[in-house]
Structure formats: C-alpha cells, structure tokens
Short mmCIF file of C-alpha atoms and ligand atoms in Angstrom, two decimals:
data_model
loop_
_atom_site.label_atom_id
_atom_site.label_comp_id
_atom_site.label_asym_id
_atom_site.label_seq_id
_atom_site.Cartn_x
_atom_site.Cartn_y
_atom_site.Cartn_z
CA UNK C 221 5.92 -15.11 25.18
CA UNK C 222 5.32 -11.36 24.77
CA UNK C 223 3.61 -8.65 22.23
CA UNK C 224 5.09 -6.67 19.31
CA UNK C 225 2.60 -4.31 20.23
CA UNK C 226 2.24 -2.44 16.84
CA UNK C 227 -0.32 0.14 18.35
CA UNK C 228 2.19 1.34 21.25
CA UNK C 229 5.14 1.24 19.00
CA UNK C 230 3.42 3.64 16.72
CA UNK C 231 1.67 6.10 18.61
CA UNK C 232 5.11 6.40 20.06
CA UNK C 233 6.92 7.40 16.72
CA UNK C 234 3.80 9.47 15.76
CA UNK C 235 4.02 11.68 19.31
CA UNK C 236 8.08 11.95 18.49
CA UNK C 237 7.01 13.20 15.15
CA UNK C 238 4.28 15.80 16.45
CA UNK C 239 6.96 17.27 18.54
CA UNK C 240 8.99 17.81 15.79
CA UNK C 241 6.26 19.30 13.92
CA UNK C 242 5.62 21.75 16.10
CA UNK C 243 9.01 22.86 16.80
CA UNK C 244 8.58 23.48 12.74
CA UNK C 245 5.49 25.40 12.78
CA UNK C 246 6.98 27.61 15.94
CA UNK C 247 9.57 28.29 13.32
CA UNK C 248 7.02 29.62 10.99
CA UNK C 249 7.13 26.86 8.59
CA UNK C 250 3.78 25.42 7.33
CA UNK C 251 2.66 21.82 8.28
CA UNK C 252 3.70 18.08 6.55
CA UNK C 253 0.92 17.59 4.14
CA UNK C 254 0.54 13.72 2.54
CA UNK C 255 -1.80 13.52 -0.05
CA UNK C 256 -3.47 10.49 -0.93
CA UNK C 257 -5.70 9.40 -3.79
CA UNK C 258 -8.34 6.52 -3.52
CA UNK C 259 -9.59 5.30 -6.83
CA UNK C 260 -12.95 3.50 -6.66
CA UNK C 261 -14.70 1.48 -3.43
CA UNK C 262 -12.95 -1.06 -1.90
CA UNK C 263 -13.79 -1.71 1.56
CA UNK C 264 -10.06 -2.64 2.55
CA UNK C 265 -8.82 0.18 0.77
CA UNK C 266 -11.68 2.76 2.55
CA UNK C 267 -10.14 1.51 6.27
CA UNK C 268 -6.82 1.90 5.35
CA UNK C 269 -7.11 5.14 4.00
CA UNK C 270 -8.92 6.66 7.01
CA UNK C 271 -6.43 5.14 9.18
CA UNK C 272 -3.70 7.05 7.00
CA UNK C 273 -5.68 10.04 7.41
CA UNK C 274 -6.23 9.94 11.20
CA UNK C 275 -3.25 9.40 11.35
CA UNK C 276 -1.51 13.17 9.72
CA UNK C 277 -3.75 14.27 12.55
CA UNK C 278 -1.99 12.81 15.30
CA UNK C 279 1.18 14.05 13.65
CA UNK C 280 0.04 17.41 13.28
CA UNK C 281 0.42 16.69 9.23
CA UNK C 282 -2.53 18.15 6.82
CA UNK C 283 -3.86 15.01 5.09
CA UNK C 284 -6.03 14.92 2.21
CA UNK C 285 -7.89 12.70 0.65
CA UNK C 286 -8.45 12.52 -3.25
CA UNK C 287 -11.55 10.70 -4.27
CA UNK C 288 -11.66 9.57 -7.82
CA UNK C 289 -14.77 6.44 -9.63
CA UNK C 290 -13.55 3.43 -10.76
CA UNK C 291 -14.32 4.50 -14.27
CA UNK C 292 -11.13 7.37 -14.17
CA UNK C 293 -9.13 6.78 -17.40
CA UNK C 294 -5.43 5.88 -16.66
CA UNK C 295 -4.48 8.81 -18.60
CA UNK C 296 -6.80 11.29 -16.31
CA UNK C 297 -4.53 9.72 -13.32
CA UNK C 298 -1.60 10.21 -14.51
CA UNK C 299 -2.56 13.96 -15.02
CA UNK C 300 -3.91 14.22 -11.70
CA UNK C 301 -0.05 12.75 -10.49
CA UNK C 302 1.73 15.37 -12.57
CA UNK C 303 -0.43 17.73 -10.98
CA UNK C 304 0.23 16.62 -7.31
CA UNK C 305 4.52 16.20 -8.33
CA UNK C 306 4.60 20.42 -9.44
CA UNK C 307 2.67 21.37 -6.19
CA UNK C 308 4.63 22.72 -3.87
CA UNK C 309 2.72 22.27 -0.86
CA UNK C 310 2.12 18.44 -1.22
CA UNK C 311 5.40 16.54 0.44
CA UNK C 312 3.63 12.84 0.31
CA UNK C 313 1.84 11.60 -2.00
CA UNK C 314 0.49 7.79 -1.97
CA UNK C 315 -2.02 5.80 -4.32
CA UNK C 316 -3.58 3.44 -2.34
CA UNK C 317 -3.49 0.09 -4.20
CA UNK C 318 -5.14 -1.70 -5.92
CA UNK C 319 -6.44 0.15 -8.64
CA UNK C 320 -9.10 -0.96 -11.20
CA UNK C 321 -7.66 -4.02 -13.41
CA UNK C 322 -8.14 -1.50 -16.49
CA UNK C 323 -4.91 1.02 -14.74
CA UNK C 324 -1.37 -0.15 -15.33
CA UNK C 325 -0.53 -0.13 -11.72
CA UNK C 326 3.77 0.02 -12.56
CA UNK C 327 2.63 3.38 -14.49
CA UNK C 328 0.92 4.87 -12.15
CA UNK C 329 3.78 3.96 -9.33
CA UNK C 330 6.53 5.38 -11.49
CA UNK C 331 4.68 8.15 -12.56
CA UNK C 332 5.39 9.70 -8.48
CA UNK C 333 7.91 12.00 -8.14
CA UNK C 334 10.47 9.57 -6.40
CA UNK C 335 11.05 12.88 -3.55
CA UNK C 336 7.01 12.53 -2.62
CA UNK C 337 6.78 8.57 -3.08
CA UNK C 338 6.70 7.61 0.74
CA UNK C 339 5.53 4.23 -0.09
CA UNK C 340 8.82 3.56 -1.65
CA UNK C 341 7.56 1.46 -4.31
CA UNK C 342 8.69 3.97 -7.07
CA UNK C 343 11.86 2.01 -8.63
CA UNK C 344 14.40 4.60 -7.75
CA UNK C 345 13.07 4.51 -4.28
CA UNK C 346 13.46 0.67 -3.91
CA UNK C 347 17.07 0.18 -6.36
CA UNK C 348 18.39 2.98 -3.79
CA UNK C 349 17.18 1.23 -0.50
CA UNK C 350 18.49 -1.58 -2.28
CA UNK C 351 22.10 -0.46 -2.86
CA UNK C 352 21.78 0.58 0.74
CA UNK C 353 20.94 4.78 0.04
CA UNK C 354 19.29 7.07 1.66
CA UNK C 355 15.30 6.22 0.11
CA UNK C 356 11.98 6.01 1.09
CA UNK C 357 11.85 2.60 2.22
CA UNK C 358 8.91 0.36 1.23
CA UNK C 359 6.36 1.23 4.29
CA UNK C 360 5.33 -2.08 5.94
CA UNK C 361 8.94 -3.42 5.60
CA UNK C 362 10.39 -0.12 6.95
CA UNK C 363 7.27 -0.26 10.18
CA UNK C 364 8.60 -4.17 10.84
CA UNK C 365 11.95 -3.11 11.14
CA UNK C 366 10.96 0.17 13.53
CA UNK C 367 8.79 -2.18 15.71
CA UNK C 368 12.34 -4.81 15.82
CA UNK C 369 14.22 -1.50 16.98
CA UNK C 370 11.41 -0.56 19.35
CA UNK C 371 11.60 -3.79 20.93
CA UNK C 372 15.50 -4.16 20.86
CA UNK C 373 14.41 -7.47 19.30
CA UNK C 374 18.04 -8.35 17.84
CA UNK C 375 18.65 -8.95 14.21
CA UNK C 376 22.41 -8.73 13.69
CA UNK C 377 23.62 -12.42 12.31
CA UNK C 378 20.47 -13.71 12.97
CA UNK C 379 18.84 -16.38 10.78
CA UNK C 380 15.46 -14.76 9.71
CA UNK C 381 12.97 -16.45 6.73
CA UNK C 382 11.10 -14.27 5.33
CA UNK C 383 7.46 -15.87 3.75
CA UNK C 384 5.94 -14.24 0.34
CA UNK C 385 8.26 -12.22 -1.98
CA UNK C 386 5.53 -9.28 -2.51
CA UNK C 387 7.30 -6.36 -3.70
CA UNK C 388 5.34 -4.39 -1.07
CA UNK C 389 6.36 -6.75 1.63
CA UNK C 390 8.59 -10.08 1.45
CA UNK C 391 11.45 -8.70 -1.21
CA UNK C 392 11.94 -5.18 0.49
CA UNK C 393 12.36 -7.16 4.15
CA UNK C 394 14.53 -9.36 2.87
CA UNK C 395 16.80 -7.02 1.59
CA UNK C 396 16.70 -4.36 4.08
CA UNK C 397 17.17 -7.18 6.83
CA UNK C 398 20.27 -8.47 5.18
CA UNK C 399 21.87 -4.98 3.95
CA UNK C 400 24.28 -3.22 5.83
CA UNK C 401 21.85 -0.90 8.09
CA UNK C 402 21.29 -0.28 11.72
CA UNK C 403 18.49 -2.92 11.61
CA UNK C 404 20.13 -5.04 9.83
CA UNK C 405 22.73 -7.70 8.93
CA UNK C 406 20.68 -10.54 9.52
CA UNK C 407 21.29 -13.44 6.96
CA UNK C 408 17.74 -14.10 5.28
CA UNK C 409 15.84 -16.70 3.48
CA UNK C 410 12.90 -15.48 1.11
CA UNK C 411 10.88 -18.63 0.69
CA UNK C 412 7.84 -18.23 -1.85
CA UNK C 413 5.15 -20.45 -3.31
CA UNK C 414 7.62 -22.09 -5.55
CA UNK C 415 9.68 -23.44 -2.58
CA UNK C 416 9.29 -26.93 -1.61
CA UNK C 417 7.22 -27.86 1.44
CA UNK C 418 10.21 -29.67 3.05
CA UNK C 419 12.62 -26.92 2.45
CA UNK C 420 10.32 -24.76 3.57
CA UNK C 421 9.96 -26.18 6.91
CA UNK C 422 13.67 -26.85 7.39
CA UNK C 423 14.10 -23.07 7.17
CA UNK C 424 11.49 -22.20 9.43
CA UNK C 425 11.98 -24.75 12.15
CA UNK C 426 15.78 -23.39 12.82
CA UNK C 427 15.06 -19.58 12.25
CA UNK C 428 15.77 -16.98 14.79
CA UNK C 429 12.57 -14.75 13.22
CA UNK C 430 9.92 -15.70 11.05
CA UNK C 431 8.38 -12.94 8.63
CA UNK C 432 5.02 -14.30 6.75
CA UNK C 433 3.39 -12.06 4.23
CA UNK C 434 1.51 -14.78 2.09
CA UNK C 435 -2.46 -13.92 2.67
CA UNK C 436 -3.18 -17.28 3.70
CA UNK C 437 -5.12 -17.75 7.47
CA UNK C 438 -3.08 -19.62 9.88
CA UNK C 439 -0.51 -20.57 7.41
CA UNK C 440 2.42 -20.66 9.96
CA UNK C 441 1.27 -23.40 12.24
CA UNK C 442 3.17 -24.30 16.14
CA UNK C 443 5.38 -27.06 13.79
CA UNK C 444 7.31 -24.80 11.77
CA UNK C 445 8.90 -22.55 14.15
CA UNK C 446 11.07 -23.31 17.35
CA UNK C 447 11.31 -22.64 20.58
CA UNK C 448 11.50 -19.25 21.52
CA UNK C 449 11.50 -17.76 17.81
CA UNK C 450 10.22 -14.19 16.74
CA UNK C 451 7.66 -14.37 14.64
CA UNK C 452 5.64 -11.17 12.80
CA UNK C 453 2.88 -11.50 11.20
CA UNK C 454 1.66 -9.49 8.05
CA UNK C 455 -1.11 -10.94 6.94
CA UNK C 456 -4.57 -9.55 6.83
CA UNK C 457 -6.67 -11.87 5.94
CA UNK C 458 -11.35 -10.84 6.63
CA UNK C 459 -13.48 -14.14 7.42
CA UNK C 460 -16.84 -14.85 6.27
CA UNK C 461 -17.62 -13.89 10.13
CA UNK C 462 -15.94 -10.19 9.25
CA UNK C 463 -13.04 -11.14 11.53
CA UNK C 464 -9.63 -9.95 10.94
CA UNK C 465 -6.82 -12.68 11.36
CA UNK C 466 -3.15 -12.77 10.14
CA UNK C 467 -1.08 -15.76 8.50
CA UNK C 468 -0.17 -17.43 12.14
CA UNK C 469 -2.16 -19.65 13.93
CA UNK C 470 -1.84 -17.63 17.03
CA UNK C 471 -3.38 -19.12 19.95
CA UNK C 472 -0.76 -21.99 18.69
CA UNK C 473 2.02 -20.66 17.85
CA UNK C 474 2.31 -18.25 20.57
CA UNK C 475 3.60 -20.38 22.96
CA UNK C 476 6.56 -21.51 21.15
CA UNK C 477 7.38 -17.52 20.48
CA UNK C 478 10.11 -15.30 22.61
CA UNK C 479 7.83 -12.15 20.79
CA UNK C 480 4.59 -11.95 18.43
CA UNK C 481 2.81 -9.69 16.92
CA UNK C 482 -0.94 -9.35 17.11
CA UNK C 483 -3.36 -9.09 14.01
CA UNK C 484 -4.88 -6.41 14.40
CA UNK C 485 -2.35 -3.71 16.50
CA UNK C 486 1.02 -5.57 15.43
CA UNK C 487 2.36 -4.65 12.01
CA UNK C 488 -0.62 -2.66 10.22
CA UNK C 489 -0.24 -0.54 12.80
CA UNK C 490 3.58 0.34 11.90
CA UNK C 491 2.96 0.47 8.01
CA UNK C 492 0.94 3.80 8.87
CA UNK C 493 3.60 5.04 10.81
CA UNK C 494 6.29 4.19 8.72
CA UNK C 495 4.21 6.61 6.21
CA UNK C 496 4.18 9.14 8.94
CA UNK C 497 8.19 8.51 9.40
CA UNK C 498 8.65 8.95 4.94
CA UNK C 499 6.17 12.10 4.52
CA UNK C 500 8.83 13.86 7.80
CA UNK C 501 11.33 13.22 5.74
CA UNK C 502 9.84 14.53 2.21
CA UNK C 503 9.27 17.52 4.04
CA UNK C 504 12.86 17.99 6.09
CA UNK C 505 14.26 17.57 2.73
CA UNK C 506 11.74 19.82 0.60
CA UNK C 507 13.48 22.70 3.40
CA UNK C 508 16.46 21.21 3.71
CA UNK C 509 16.14 20.62 7.69
CA UNK C 510 18.02 17.57 7.73
P1 NAD X 272 0.71 -11.05 -2.25
O1 NAD X 272 -0.69 -11.77 -1.71
O2 NAD X 272 1.04 -9.68 -3.76
O3 NAD X 272 1.58 -12.76 -2.66
C1 NAD X 272 1.50 -13.71 -1.90
C2 NAD X 272 2.92 -13.95 -1.94
O4 NAD X 272 2.81 -15.31 -0.77
C3 NAD X 272 3.69 -13.60 -2.74
O5 NAD X 272 4.97 -13.63 -2.81
C4 NAD X 272 3.63 -15.85 -3.12
O6 NAD X 272 5.03 -16.28 -3.30
C5 NAD X 272 3.46 -16.60 -1.13
N1 NAD X 272 2.90 -17.48 -1.05
C6 NAD X 272 1.51 -18.07 -1.63
N2 NAD X 272 1.69 -19.16 -0.55
C7 NAD X 272 2.97 -19.69 -0.71
C8 NAD X 272 2.96 -20.64 0.22
N3 NAD X 272 2.27 -22.15 0.26
N4 NAD X 272 4.76 -21.06 0.35
C9 NAD X 272 5.07 -19.80 0.57
N5 NAD X 272 4.90 -18.53 0.10
C10 NAD X 272 3.59 -18.75 -0.38
O7 NAD X 272 1.66 -10.79 -0.85
P2 NAD X 272 1.65 -9.01 0.30
O8 NAD X 272 0.84 -8.39 -1.15
O9 NAD X 272 2.78 -9.17 0.93
O10 NAD X 272 0.23 -9.74 0.99
C11 NAD X 272 0.30 -11.13 1.52
C12 NAD X 272 -0.42 -10.76 2.82
O11 NAD X 272 0.17 -8.94 3.72
C13 NAD X 272 -2.17 -10.24 2.80
O12 NAD X 272 -2.66 -11.10 3.77
C14 NAD X 272 -2.14 -8.76 2.64
O13 NAD X 272 -3.36 -7.92 3.02
C15 NAD X 272 -0.89 -8.28 4.20
N6 NAD X 272 -0.39 -6.97 3.75
C16 NAD X 272 -0.84 -6.22 5.39
C17 NAD X 272 -0.11 -5.02 5.17
C18 NAD X 272 0.59 -4.32 6.42
O14 NAD X 272 -0.08 -3.40 7.01
N7 NAD X 272 0.15 -5.25 7.95
C19 NAD X 272 0.79 -4.52 3.90
C20 NAD X 272 0.42 -5.06 3.06
C21 NAD X 272 -0.27 -6.41 2.89
#
C-alpha cells in the first residue's frame, strides 16, 4: 500500500504556481488576488478559510478575507458580491459554504461572476465542465484529478465507483473522470443514498478506483473493496474527541489498497491547491496570459 500524499502534491503544485507568479511580477504585473467571503461563525469554515488564505501566501497571491455577521441579509450579501465582481483587482471570489439558513445558497452562487468563480460552482462553469469545455472545475473534484495525475495512477479505461452525488464532489468527479479529459476516460458508476446496498457492494467490489464522499466515518470497509484498489477518501468528519477522520475504515481498508489517501493530508489539501490553480487561471485570463 502506498499513500497518495495530498500535502506533498499540493506543495509541489503551489510551488510551481509561486514560480509563475514571481515571473509575472518581474514583468511588472500585480499579484493574483483571491477574495474569500465568510458569513457567521462556523468552526470548520474558519479552518478551511484560514488554510485558503495561508495557501495564498505560499503561492505569492494576495488573499483577502471579508467577514460578515450571520445576521447579514441576502440582499446585502448579493450587493457585496456585485461590488467584488466589478472590482478589477480581484481575480477569484469564494463564498464559503454553508451559509446561514435565511440566505439562499443558489442565489449567492448564481450571483458570482463566472469569470471569478474559482470554486467552479456557478451553473455556467458546471455546464462548461460537463460539456468538456474550458471552465473553472469544482475544486475538490479537480484536486482529486491532480492527485491521481501527480502519482501517475492510470484512470483511462478503469472502472471507477463514486459514492455520494453532491454537487460539489460526487457529481463533478463522476463527470470529470468519465469525460474525454487528460485525467478521464474512466467508466464511472455514480452511487448514492438510494443505491440498494447489494448493488453498491457489487459495484465497489469490482472497482479499480473507489471515491467516497458521504460524510459517514468508516463507511467504506475492507469487505467492500478488491485487492489492489485505489481509494480516495473525501470525507472530513470530526469525532467527539476532536479527531478528524474520513469516510474510510483506513486501518483495515489500506491492507487491500495499492494506493489510498490519508485523512487529514489527502483530498483536503488538494482542494485548496486546486483553488490556487483556478485563481491563477482567472488571473491569466484577466491579463491575456494564456
Ligand atoms: P453531502 O454531505 O452533501 O451528501 C452526502 C452524499 O452521500 C449524498 O449524495 C448521499 O446520497 C450520499 N450518501 C449518504 N449515505 C449514503 C449511503 N448509505 N450510500 C451511498 N451514498 C450515501 O456530500 P458532500 O458535501 O460531498 O460531503 C461529503 C463528505 O465530504 C463530508 O464529510 C464533507 O465534509 C467532505 N468534503 C470534503 C472536502 C475536501 O476538501 N476534502 C470537500 C467537500 C466535502
């Protein structure tokens, strides 16, 4: 068994980005700039946002965190997004999810300029990605692709089973890996909460690659996978003792794996790295650098 080390891969990708940014700055351009909006106080969001801003520093980006109280009205937040959309000095904008219940998440996502939508959640980017066109790809799914690429894990023609169909992870990764992309051309089965247990087991037991994003600690067990499988654990679950675990029974499942991601230090790190790649792309688009 070998570890798919998201930390190592992310550091390498961010170092590449930092080199490119240094070159752009030498030629007189400003730094790429990511703005993150955080509404209310939500401990996991606080830590995700901190790691995004920290990663901006490593990449040589400017990172701005805008905080708003959870009493902010939807209309006020939409107005703020319009201001940032119009601001030429911001390349990428993230609104950290989840949002308070009184704010309609889809209204907020739809209000972000698709050219600044580095999370890749706007329908325009999701549609372009689905059609195989140039797009900001949803960051977690894109990060998984970059991790598979970094470790030269064969994907073409492989049987991949995705567990979980969220718009931010399961759905986009199933589309990306089945598309005719460089990291794609797999045969993908997308499973979800309504997939009968027997069918799920049939699929996972013959899968070459299993990707799980369900939010249930220990969901994928040793008996669910075949020898030599590649397992990508997207889950981030905080246990009562404060420990962070994924959706895979890591200690037992790893015995059968050729490759497996740890939690933490796997997909989470890659999500942030993918956001950096998307921000650089937004910046390059702004300055016609590609
Ligand atoms: P979600 O929480 O929105 O939905 C869970 C999904 O799991 C649903 O699609 C549901 O159909 C499926 N599911 C639930 N029970 C199931 C079962 N018994 N069998 C098959 N499918 C089942 O999904 P999400 O937002 O993708 O989050 C999933 C996990 O991934 C969470 O732990 C979350 O914290 C984590 N996450 C991690 C990252 C990262 O960067 N590592 C990013 C996003 C989400």
